[in-house]
XYZ file of N, CA and C in Angstrom:
243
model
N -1.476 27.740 -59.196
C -2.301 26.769 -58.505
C -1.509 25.838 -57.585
N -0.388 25.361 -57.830
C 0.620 24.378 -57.297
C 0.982 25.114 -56.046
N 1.077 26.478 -56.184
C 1.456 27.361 -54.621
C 0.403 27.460 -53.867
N -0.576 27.567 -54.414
C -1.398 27.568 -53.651
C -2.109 26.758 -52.864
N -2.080 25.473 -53.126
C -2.289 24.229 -52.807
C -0.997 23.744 -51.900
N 0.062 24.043 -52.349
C 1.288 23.630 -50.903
C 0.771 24.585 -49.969
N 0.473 25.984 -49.936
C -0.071 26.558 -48.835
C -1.487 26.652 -47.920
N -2.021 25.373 -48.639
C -3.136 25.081 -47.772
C -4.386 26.021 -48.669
N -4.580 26.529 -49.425
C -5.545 27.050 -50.067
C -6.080 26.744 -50.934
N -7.250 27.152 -51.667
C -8.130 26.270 -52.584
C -8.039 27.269 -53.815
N -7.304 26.723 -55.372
C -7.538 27.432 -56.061
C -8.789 27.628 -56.988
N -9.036 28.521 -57.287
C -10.092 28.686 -58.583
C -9.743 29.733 -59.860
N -9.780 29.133 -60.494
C -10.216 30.910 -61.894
C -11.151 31.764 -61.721
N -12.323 30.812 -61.446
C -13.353 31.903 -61.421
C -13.392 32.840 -60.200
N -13.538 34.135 -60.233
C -13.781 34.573 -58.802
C -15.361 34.391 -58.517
N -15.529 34.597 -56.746
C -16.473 34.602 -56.380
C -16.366 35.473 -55.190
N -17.743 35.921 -54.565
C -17.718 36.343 -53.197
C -17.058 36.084 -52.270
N -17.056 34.551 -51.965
C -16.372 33.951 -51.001
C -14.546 33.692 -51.109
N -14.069 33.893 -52.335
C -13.154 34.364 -52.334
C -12.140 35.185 -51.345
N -11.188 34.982 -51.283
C -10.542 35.853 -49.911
C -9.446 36.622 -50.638
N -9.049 36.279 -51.632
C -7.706 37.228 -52.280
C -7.703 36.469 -53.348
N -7.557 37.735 -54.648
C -7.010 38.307 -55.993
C -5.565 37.905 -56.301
N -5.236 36.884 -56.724
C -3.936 37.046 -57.058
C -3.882 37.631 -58.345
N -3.390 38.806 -58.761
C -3.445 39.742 -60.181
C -2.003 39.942 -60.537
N -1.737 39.784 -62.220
C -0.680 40.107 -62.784
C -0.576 41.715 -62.810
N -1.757 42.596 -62.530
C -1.950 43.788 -62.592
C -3.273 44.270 -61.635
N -3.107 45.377 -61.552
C -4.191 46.397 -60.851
C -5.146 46.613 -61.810
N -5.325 46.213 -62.513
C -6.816 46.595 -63.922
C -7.365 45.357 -64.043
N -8.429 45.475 -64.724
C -9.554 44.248 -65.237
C -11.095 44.378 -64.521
N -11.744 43.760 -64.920
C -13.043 43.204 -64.450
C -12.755 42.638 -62.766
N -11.631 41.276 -62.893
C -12.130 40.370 -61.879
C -11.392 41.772 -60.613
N -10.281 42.665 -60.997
C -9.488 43.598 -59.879
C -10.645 44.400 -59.130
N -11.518 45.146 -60.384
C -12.684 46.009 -59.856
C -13.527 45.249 -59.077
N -13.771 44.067 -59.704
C -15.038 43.352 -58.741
C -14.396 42.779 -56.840
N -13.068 42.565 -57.040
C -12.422 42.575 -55.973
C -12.325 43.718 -54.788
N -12.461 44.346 -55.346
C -12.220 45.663 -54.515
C -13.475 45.788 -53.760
N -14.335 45.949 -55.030
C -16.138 46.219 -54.693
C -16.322 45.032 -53.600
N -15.816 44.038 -53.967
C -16.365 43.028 -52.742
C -15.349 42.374 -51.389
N -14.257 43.442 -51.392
C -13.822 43.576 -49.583
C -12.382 42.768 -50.256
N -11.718 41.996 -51.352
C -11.089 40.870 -51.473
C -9.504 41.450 -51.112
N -8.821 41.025 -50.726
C -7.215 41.298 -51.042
C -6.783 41.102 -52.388
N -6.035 41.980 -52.879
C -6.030 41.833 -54.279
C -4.427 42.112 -53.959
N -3.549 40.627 -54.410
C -2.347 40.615 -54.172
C -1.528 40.466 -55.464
N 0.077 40.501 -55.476
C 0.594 39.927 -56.556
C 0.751 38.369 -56.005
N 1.499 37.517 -57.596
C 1.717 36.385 -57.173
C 3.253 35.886 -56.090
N 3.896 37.319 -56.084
C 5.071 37.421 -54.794
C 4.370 36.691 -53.439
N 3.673 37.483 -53.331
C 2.892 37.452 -52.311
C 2.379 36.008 -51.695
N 2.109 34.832 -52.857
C 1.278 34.090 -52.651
C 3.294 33.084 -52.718
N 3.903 33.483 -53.075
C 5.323 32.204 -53.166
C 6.127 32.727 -52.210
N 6.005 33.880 -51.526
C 6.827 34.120 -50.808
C 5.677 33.451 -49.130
N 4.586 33.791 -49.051
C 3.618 32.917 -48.169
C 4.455 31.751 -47.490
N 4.025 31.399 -48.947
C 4.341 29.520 -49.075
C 5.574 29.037 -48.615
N 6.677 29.944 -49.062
C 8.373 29.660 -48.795
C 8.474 29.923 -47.335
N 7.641 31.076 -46.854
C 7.996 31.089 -45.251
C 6.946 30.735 -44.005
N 6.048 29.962 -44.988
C 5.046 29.334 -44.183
C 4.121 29.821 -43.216
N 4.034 30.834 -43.801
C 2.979 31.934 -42.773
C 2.382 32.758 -43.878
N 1.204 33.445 -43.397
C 0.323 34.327 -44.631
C 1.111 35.618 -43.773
N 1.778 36.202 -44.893
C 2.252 37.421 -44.949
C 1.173 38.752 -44.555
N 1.568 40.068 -44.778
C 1.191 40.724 -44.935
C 0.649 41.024 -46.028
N -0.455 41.341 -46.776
C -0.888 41.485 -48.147
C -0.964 42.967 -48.399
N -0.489 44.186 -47.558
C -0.508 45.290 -47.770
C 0.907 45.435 -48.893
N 1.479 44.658 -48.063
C 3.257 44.671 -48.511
C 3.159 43.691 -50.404
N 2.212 43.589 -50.230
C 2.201 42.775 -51.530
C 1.167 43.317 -52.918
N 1.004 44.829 -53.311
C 0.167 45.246 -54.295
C 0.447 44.336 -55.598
N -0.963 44.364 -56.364
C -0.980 43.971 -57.520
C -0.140 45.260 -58.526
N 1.124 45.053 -59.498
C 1.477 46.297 -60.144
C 0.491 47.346 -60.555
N 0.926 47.778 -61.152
C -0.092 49.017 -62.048
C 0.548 48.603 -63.631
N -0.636 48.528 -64.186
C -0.848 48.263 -65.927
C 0.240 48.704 -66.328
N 0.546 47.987 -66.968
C 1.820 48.569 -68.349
C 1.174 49.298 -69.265
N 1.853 50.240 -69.571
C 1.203 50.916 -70.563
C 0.520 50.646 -71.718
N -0.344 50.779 -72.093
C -1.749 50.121 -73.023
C -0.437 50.210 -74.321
N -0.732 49.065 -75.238
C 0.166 48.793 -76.582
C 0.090 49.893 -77.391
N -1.389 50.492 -77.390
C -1.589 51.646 -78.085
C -0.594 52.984 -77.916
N 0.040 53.231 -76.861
C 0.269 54.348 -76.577
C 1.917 54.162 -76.737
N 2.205 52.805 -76.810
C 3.538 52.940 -77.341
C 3.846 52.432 -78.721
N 3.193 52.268 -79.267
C 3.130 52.434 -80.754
C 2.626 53.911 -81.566
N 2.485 54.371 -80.883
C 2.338 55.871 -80.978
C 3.233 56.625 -81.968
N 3.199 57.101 -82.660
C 3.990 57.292 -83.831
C 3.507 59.228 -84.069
N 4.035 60.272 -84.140
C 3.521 61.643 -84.081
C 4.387 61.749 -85.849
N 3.939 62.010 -86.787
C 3.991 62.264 -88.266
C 3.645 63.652 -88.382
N 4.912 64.392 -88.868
C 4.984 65.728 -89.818
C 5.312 66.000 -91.134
């Protein structure tokens, strides 16, 4: 929120329509899908401190949200013979 506010932008939690960009710890969830569905940039938080540090809105192509870490389940995975 603090970056985002030195860069002139308005933060929220909640998303909404009017929303303009996703800042996501990941590419999965509810608010990522509903982003997509509704036109949003869905960035990492690089994206939003590196902005701020060089005082211009970057490129947000150059800035994807990661891809999920692997679900806990699948590395606790244990194969027993």
């Amino acid at each position: 929120p603090a970056d985002a506010k030195a860069g002139g932008a308005i933060y929220t939690a909640d998303l909404h329509r009017e929303c303009t960009h996703l800042i996501a710890n990941y590419a999965s969830g509810a608010k990522y899908k509903h982003s997509l569905q509704w036109g949003h940039h869905v960035v990492s938080l690089a994206w939003l401190q590196d902005s701020v540090r060089q005082g211009v809105r970057l490129d947000e192509r150059q800035y994807p949200a990661p891809p999920p870490p692997p679900s806990s389940r699948a590395e606790s995975s244990v194969v027993v013979r």
